[in-house]
PDB file of C-alpha atoms in Angstrom:
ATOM      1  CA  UNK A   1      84.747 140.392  83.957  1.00 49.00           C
ATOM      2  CA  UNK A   2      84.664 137.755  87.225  1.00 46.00           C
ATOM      3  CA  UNK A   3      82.107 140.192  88.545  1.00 48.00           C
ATOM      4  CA  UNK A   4      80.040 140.039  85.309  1.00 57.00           C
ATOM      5  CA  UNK A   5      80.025 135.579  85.612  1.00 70.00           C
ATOM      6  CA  UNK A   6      77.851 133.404  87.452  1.00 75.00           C
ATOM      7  CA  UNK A   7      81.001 132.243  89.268  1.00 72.00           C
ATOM      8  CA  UNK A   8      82.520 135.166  90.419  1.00 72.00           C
ATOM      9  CA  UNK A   9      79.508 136.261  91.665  1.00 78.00           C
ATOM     10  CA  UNK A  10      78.857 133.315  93.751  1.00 76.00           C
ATOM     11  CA  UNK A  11      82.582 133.281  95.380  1.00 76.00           C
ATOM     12  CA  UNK A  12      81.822 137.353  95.669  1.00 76.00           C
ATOM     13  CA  UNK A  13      78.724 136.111  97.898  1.00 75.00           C
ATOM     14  CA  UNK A  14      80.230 133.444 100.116  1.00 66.00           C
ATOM     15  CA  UNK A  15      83.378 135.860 100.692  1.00 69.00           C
ATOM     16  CA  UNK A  16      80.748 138.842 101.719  1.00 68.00           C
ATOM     17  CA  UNK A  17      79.441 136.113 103.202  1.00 63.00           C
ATOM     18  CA  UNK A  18      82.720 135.119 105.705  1.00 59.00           C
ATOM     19  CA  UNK A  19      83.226 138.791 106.535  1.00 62.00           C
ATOM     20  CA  UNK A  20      80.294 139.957 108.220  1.00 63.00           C
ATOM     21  CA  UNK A  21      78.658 138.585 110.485  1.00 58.00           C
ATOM     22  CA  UNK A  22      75.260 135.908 110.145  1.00 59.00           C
ATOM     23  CA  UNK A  23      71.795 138.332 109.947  1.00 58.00           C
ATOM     24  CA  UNK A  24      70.346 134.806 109.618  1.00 61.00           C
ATOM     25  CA  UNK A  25      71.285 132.384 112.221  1.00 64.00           C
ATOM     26  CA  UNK A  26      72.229 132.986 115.706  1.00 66.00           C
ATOM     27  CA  UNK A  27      75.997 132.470 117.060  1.00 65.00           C
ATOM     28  CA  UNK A  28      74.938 129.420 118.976  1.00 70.00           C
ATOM     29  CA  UNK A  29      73.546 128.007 115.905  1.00 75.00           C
ATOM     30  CA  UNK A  30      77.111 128.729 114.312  1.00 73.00           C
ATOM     31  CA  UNK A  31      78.910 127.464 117.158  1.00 80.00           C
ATOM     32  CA  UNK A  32      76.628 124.162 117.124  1.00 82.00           C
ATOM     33  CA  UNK A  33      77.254 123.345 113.621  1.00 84.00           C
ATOM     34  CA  UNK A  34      81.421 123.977 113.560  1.00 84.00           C
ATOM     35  CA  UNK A  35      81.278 121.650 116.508  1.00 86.00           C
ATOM     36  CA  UNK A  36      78.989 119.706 114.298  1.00 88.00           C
ATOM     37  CA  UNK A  37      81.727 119.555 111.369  1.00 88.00           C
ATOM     38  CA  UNK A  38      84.085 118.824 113.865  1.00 88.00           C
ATOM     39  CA  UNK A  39      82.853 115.914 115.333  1.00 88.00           C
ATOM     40  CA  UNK A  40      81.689 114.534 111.227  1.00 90.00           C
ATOM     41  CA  UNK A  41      85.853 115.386 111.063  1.00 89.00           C
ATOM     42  CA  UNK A  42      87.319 114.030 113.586  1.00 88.00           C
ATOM     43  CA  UNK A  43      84.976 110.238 113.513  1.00 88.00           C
ATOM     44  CA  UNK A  44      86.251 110.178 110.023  1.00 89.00           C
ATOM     45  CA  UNK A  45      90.004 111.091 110.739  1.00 87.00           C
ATOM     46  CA  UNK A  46      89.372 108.152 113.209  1.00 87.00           C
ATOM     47  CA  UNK A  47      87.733 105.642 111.366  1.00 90.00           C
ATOM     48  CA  UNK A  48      90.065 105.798 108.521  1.00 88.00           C
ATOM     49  CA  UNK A  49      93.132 105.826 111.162  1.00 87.00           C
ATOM     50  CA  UNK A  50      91.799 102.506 112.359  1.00 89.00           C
ATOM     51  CA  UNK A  51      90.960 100.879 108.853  1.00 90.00           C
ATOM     52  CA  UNK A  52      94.809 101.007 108.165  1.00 90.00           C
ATOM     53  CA  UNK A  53      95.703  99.854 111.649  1.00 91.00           C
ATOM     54  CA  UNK A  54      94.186  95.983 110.725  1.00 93.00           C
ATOM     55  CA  UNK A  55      96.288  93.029 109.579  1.00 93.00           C
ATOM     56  CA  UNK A  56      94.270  92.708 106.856  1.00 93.00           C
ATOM     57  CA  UNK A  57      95.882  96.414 105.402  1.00 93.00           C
ATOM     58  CA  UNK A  58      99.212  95.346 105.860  1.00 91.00           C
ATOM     59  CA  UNK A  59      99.225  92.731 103.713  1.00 93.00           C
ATOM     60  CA  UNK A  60      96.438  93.838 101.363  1.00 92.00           C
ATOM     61  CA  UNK A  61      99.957  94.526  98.885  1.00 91.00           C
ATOM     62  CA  UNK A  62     101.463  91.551  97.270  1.00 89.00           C
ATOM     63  CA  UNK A  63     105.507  92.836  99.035  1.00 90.00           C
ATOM     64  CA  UNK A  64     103.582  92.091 102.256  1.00 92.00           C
ATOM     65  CA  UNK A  65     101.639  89.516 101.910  1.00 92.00           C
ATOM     66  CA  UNK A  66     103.849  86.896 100.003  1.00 90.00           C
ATOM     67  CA  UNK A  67     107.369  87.559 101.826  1.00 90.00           C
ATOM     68  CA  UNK A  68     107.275  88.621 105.486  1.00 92.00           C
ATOM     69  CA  UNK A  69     102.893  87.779 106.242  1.00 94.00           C
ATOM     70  CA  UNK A  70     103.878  83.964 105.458  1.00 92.00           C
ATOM     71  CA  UNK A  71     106.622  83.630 107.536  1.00 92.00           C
ATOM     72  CA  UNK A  72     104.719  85.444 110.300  1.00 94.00           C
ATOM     73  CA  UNK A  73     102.332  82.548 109.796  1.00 94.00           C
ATOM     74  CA  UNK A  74     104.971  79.943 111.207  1.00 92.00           C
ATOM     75  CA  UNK A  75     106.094  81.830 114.160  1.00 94.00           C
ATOM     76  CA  UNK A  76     104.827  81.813 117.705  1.00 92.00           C
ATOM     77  CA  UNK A  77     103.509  84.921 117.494  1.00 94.00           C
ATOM     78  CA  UNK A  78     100.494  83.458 114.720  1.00 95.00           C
ATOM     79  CA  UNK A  79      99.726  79.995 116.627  1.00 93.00           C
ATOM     80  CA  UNK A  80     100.727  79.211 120.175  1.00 92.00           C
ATOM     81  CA  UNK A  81      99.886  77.453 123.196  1.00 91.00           C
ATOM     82  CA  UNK A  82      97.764  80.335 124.480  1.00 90.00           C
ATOM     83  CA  UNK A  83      96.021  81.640 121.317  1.00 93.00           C
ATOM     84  CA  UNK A  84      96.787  84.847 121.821  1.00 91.00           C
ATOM     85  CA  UNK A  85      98.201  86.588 118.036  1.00 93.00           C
ATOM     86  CA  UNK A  86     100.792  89.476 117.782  1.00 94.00           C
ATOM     87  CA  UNK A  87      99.376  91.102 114.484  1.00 94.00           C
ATOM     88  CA  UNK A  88     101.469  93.318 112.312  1.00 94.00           C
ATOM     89  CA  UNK A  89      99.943  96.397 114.100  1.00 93.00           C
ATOM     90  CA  UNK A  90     100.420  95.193 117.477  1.00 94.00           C
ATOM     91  CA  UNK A  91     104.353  95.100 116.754  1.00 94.00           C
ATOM     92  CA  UNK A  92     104.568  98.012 114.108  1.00 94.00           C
ATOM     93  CA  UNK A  93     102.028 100.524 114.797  1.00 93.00           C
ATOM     94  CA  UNK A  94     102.309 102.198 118.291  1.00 94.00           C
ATOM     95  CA  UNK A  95      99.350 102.296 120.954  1.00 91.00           C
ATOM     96  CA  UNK A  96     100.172 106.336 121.754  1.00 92.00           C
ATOM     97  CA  UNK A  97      97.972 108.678 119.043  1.00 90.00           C
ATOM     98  CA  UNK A  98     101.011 110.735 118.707  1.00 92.00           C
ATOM     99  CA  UNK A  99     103.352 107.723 118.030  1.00 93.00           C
ATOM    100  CA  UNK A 100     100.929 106.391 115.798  1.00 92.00           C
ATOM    101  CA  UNK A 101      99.947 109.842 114.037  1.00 92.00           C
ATOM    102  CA  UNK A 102     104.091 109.910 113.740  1.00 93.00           C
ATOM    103  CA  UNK A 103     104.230 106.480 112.373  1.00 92.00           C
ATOM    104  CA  UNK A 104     101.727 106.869 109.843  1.00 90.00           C
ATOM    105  CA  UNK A 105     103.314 109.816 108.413  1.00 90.00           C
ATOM    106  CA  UNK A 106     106.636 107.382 108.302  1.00 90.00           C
ATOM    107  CA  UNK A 107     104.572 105.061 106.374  1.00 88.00           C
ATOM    108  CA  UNK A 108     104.024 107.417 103.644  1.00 87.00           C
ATOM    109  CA  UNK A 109     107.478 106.592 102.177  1.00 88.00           C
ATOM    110  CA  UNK A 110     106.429 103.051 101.858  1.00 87.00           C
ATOM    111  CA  UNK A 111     103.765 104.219  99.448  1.00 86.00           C
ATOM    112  CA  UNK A 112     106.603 105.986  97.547  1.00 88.00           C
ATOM    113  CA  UNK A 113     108.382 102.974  97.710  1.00 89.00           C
ATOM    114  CA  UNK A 114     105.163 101.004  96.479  1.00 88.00           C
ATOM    115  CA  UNK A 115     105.142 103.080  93.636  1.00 88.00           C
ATOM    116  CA  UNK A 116     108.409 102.632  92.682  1.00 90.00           C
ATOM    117  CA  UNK A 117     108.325  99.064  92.816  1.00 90.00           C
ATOM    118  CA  UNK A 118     110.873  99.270  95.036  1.00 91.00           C
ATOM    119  CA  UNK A 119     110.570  95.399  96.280  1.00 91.00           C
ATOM    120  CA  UNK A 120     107.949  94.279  93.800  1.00 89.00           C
ATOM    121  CA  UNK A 121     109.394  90.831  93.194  1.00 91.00           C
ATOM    122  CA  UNK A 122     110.594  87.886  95.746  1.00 89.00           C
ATOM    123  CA  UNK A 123     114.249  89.315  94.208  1.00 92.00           C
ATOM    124  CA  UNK A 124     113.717  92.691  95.100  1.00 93.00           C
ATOM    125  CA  UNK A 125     112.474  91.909  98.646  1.00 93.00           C
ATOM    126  CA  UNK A 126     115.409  89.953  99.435  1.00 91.00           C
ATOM    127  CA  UNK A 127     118.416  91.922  97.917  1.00 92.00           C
ATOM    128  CA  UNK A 128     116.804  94.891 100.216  1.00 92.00           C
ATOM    129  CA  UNK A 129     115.860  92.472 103.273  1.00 93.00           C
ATOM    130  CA  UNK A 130     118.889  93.201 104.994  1.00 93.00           C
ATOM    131  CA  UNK A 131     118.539  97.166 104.993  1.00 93.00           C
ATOM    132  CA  UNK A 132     114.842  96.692 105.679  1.00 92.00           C
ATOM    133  CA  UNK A 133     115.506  94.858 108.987  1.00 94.00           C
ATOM    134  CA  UNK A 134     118.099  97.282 110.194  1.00 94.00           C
ATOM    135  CA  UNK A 135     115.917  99.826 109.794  1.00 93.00           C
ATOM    136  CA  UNK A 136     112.848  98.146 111.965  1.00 94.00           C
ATOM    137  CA  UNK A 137     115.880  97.171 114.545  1.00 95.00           C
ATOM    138  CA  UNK A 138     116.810 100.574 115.047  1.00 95.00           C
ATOM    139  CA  UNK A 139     113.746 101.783 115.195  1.00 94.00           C
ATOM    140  CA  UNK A 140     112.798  99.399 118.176  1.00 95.00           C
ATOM    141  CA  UNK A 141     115.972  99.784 119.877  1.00 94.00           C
ATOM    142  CA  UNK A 142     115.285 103.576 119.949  1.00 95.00           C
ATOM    143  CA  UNK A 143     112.189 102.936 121.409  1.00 95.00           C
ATOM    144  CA  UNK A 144     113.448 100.294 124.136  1.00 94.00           C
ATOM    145  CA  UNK A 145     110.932  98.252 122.352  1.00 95.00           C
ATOM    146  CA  UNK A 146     108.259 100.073 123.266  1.00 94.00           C
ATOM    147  CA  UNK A 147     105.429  97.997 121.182  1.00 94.00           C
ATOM    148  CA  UNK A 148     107.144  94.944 122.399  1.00 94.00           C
ATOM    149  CA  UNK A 149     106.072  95.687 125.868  1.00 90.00           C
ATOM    150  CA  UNK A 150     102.591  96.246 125.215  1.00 89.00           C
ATOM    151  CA  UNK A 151     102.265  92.183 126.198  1.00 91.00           C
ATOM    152  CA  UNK A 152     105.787  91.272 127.266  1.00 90.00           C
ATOM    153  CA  UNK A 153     106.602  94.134 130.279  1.00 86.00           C
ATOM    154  CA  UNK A 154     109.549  92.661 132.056  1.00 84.00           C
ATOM    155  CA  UNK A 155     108.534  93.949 135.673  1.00 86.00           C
ATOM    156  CA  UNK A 156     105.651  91.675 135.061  1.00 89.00           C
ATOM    157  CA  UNK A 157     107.770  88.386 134.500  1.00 89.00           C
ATOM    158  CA  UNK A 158     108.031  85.937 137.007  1.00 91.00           C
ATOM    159  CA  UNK A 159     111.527  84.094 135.968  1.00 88.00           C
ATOM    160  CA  UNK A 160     111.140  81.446 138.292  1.00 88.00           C
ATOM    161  CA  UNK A 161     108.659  80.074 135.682  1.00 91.00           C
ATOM    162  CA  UNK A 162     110.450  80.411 132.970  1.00 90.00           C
ATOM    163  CA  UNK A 163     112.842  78.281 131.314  1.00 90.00           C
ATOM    164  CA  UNK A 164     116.785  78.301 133.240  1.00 90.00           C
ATOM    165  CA  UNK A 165     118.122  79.343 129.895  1.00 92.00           C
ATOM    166  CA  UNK A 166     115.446  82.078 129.188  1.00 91.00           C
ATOM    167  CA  UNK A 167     115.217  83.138 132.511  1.00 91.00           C
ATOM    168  CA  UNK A 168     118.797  83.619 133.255  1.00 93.00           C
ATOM    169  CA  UNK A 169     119.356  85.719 129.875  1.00 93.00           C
ATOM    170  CA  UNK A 170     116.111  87.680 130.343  1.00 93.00           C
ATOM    171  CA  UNK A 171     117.926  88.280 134.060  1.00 91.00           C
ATOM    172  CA  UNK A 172     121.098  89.387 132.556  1.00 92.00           C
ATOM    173  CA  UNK A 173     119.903  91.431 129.707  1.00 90.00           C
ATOM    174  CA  UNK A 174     117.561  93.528 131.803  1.00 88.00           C
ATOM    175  CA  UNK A 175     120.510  94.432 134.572  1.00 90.00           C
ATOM    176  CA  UNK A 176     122.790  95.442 131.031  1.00 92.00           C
ATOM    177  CA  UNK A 177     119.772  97.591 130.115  1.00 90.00           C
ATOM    178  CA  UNK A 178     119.319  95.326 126.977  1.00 92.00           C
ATOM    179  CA  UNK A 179     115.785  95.473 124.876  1.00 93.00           C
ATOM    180  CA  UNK A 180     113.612  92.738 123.598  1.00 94.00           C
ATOM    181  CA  UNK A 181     115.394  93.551 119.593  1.00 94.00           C
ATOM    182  CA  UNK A 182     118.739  93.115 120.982  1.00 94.00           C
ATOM    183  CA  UNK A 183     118.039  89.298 121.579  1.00 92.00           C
ATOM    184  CA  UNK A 184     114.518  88.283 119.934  1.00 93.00           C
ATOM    185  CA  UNK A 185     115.669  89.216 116.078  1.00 92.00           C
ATOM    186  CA  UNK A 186     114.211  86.314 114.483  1.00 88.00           C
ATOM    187  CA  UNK A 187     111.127  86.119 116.254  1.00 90.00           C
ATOM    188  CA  UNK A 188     108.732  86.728 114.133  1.00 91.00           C
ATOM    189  CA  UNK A 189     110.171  87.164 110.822  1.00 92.00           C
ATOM    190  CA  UNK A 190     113.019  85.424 109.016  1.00 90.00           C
ATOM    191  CA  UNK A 191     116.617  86.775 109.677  1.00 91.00           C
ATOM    192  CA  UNK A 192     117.948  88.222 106.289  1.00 90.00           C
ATOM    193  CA  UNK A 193     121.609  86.885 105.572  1.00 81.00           C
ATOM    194  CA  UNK A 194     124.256  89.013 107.391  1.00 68.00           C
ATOM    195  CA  UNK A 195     127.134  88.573 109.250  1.00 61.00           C
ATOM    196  CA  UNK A 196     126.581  91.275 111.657  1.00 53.00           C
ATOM    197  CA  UNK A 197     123.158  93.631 112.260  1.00 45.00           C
ATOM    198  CA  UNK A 198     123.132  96.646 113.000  1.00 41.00           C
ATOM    199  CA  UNK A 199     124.261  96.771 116.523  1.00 41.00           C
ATOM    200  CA  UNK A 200     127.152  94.381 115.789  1.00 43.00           C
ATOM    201  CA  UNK A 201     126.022  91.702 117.221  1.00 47.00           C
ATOM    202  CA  UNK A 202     125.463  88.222 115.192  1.00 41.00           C
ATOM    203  CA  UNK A 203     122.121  87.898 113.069  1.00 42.00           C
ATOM    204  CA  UNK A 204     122.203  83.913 114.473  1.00 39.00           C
ATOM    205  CA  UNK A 205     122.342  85.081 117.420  1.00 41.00           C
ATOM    206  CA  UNK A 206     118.490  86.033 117.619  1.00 44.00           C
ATOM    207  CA  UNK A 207     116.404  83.720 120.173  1.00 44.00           C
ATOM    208  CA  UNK A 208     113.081  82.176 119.345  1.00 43.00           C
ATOM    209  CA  UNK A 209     111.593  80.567 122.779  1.00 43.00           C
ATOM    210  CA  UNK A 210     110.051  76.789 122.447  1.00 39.00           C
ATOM    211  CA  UNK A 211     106.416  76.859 121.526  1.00 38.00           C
TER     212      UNK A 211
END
């Protein structure tokens, strides 16, 4: 009966079609146009990678935009001396295409979460804040805060110019093998209320330089 339709007899043609080879066009031509479709592929794969690596995704969602985005806003990080801004990519998103192809899968579980309405009120956000943070804290101090150093590399620091205070502990921390988490919690996002993070060490503890 699918051989009597219009449709089976179409999907009977394109299958004959896929299992011998072209009387019609030559195997360059063939060749041409999968490397065609793979180039249209790819510079779309691409393009749509980088549309949801802007600021301007990350807080195109209410959760982001009116908890965490404005208190980015008052940090040195958003305005400082120098003008140059950390966006939320710069510190979330890694720089690597395999970190970042990794990441993005990661970030599918926030569109569960979205869904959910997981922390789709101020309330929400905060009574999960803490979790939240100690999940982003890990996740840097697994990577020795790897998208940290994409501006701050220690081996480029000169701590003669730096404050005593900031350039002694930057001193110290790097000879304990400490990372920029372990000490720089609150820096561009308000600390959630806890008496201890993750690593055990005091959330009042985290270090926001002088603008």
């Amino acid at each position: 009966m699918l051989k009597n339709s219009r449709l089976g007899q179409s999907i009977l043609r394109v299958w004959v079609a896929l299992r011998q080879p072209s009387v019609v066009y030559s195997f360059g031509g063939l060749l041409f146009a999968g490397f065609l479709g793979g180039v249209i592929f790819w510079g779309g794969f691409n393009t749509a990678l980088e549309a949801t690596n802007t600021e301007a995704f990350c807080i195109s969602c209410h959760e982001m935009s009116e908890n965490v985005y404005k208190e980015y806003r008052g940090t040195i990080h958003y305005t400082n001396r120098t003008g140059v801004r950390a966006t939320c990519p710069d510190c979330h998103v890694p720089k690597e295409w395999v970190h970042k192809i990794v990441r993005k899968v990661q970030a599918s579980n926030e569109l569960y979460h979205k869904a959910l309405g997981s922390i789709g009120t101020p309330e929400k956000f905060q009574a999960k804040r803490a979790q939240l943070a100690a999940n982003v804290w890990q996740s840097m101090k697994a990577t020795d805060s790897r998208e940290c150093r994409n501006c701050h590399d220690y081996r480029s620091m000169d701590f003669s110019v730096q404050g005593s205070r900031a350039g002694r502990l930057h001193a110290e921390g790097f000879d304990k093998g400490k990372t920029c988490i372990d000490c720089h919690k609150g820096i561009a996002h308000s600390l959630p209320k806890m008496e201890t993070d993750t690593f055990g060490q005091s959330g009042a503890s985290a270090v926001e330089p002088p603008r």
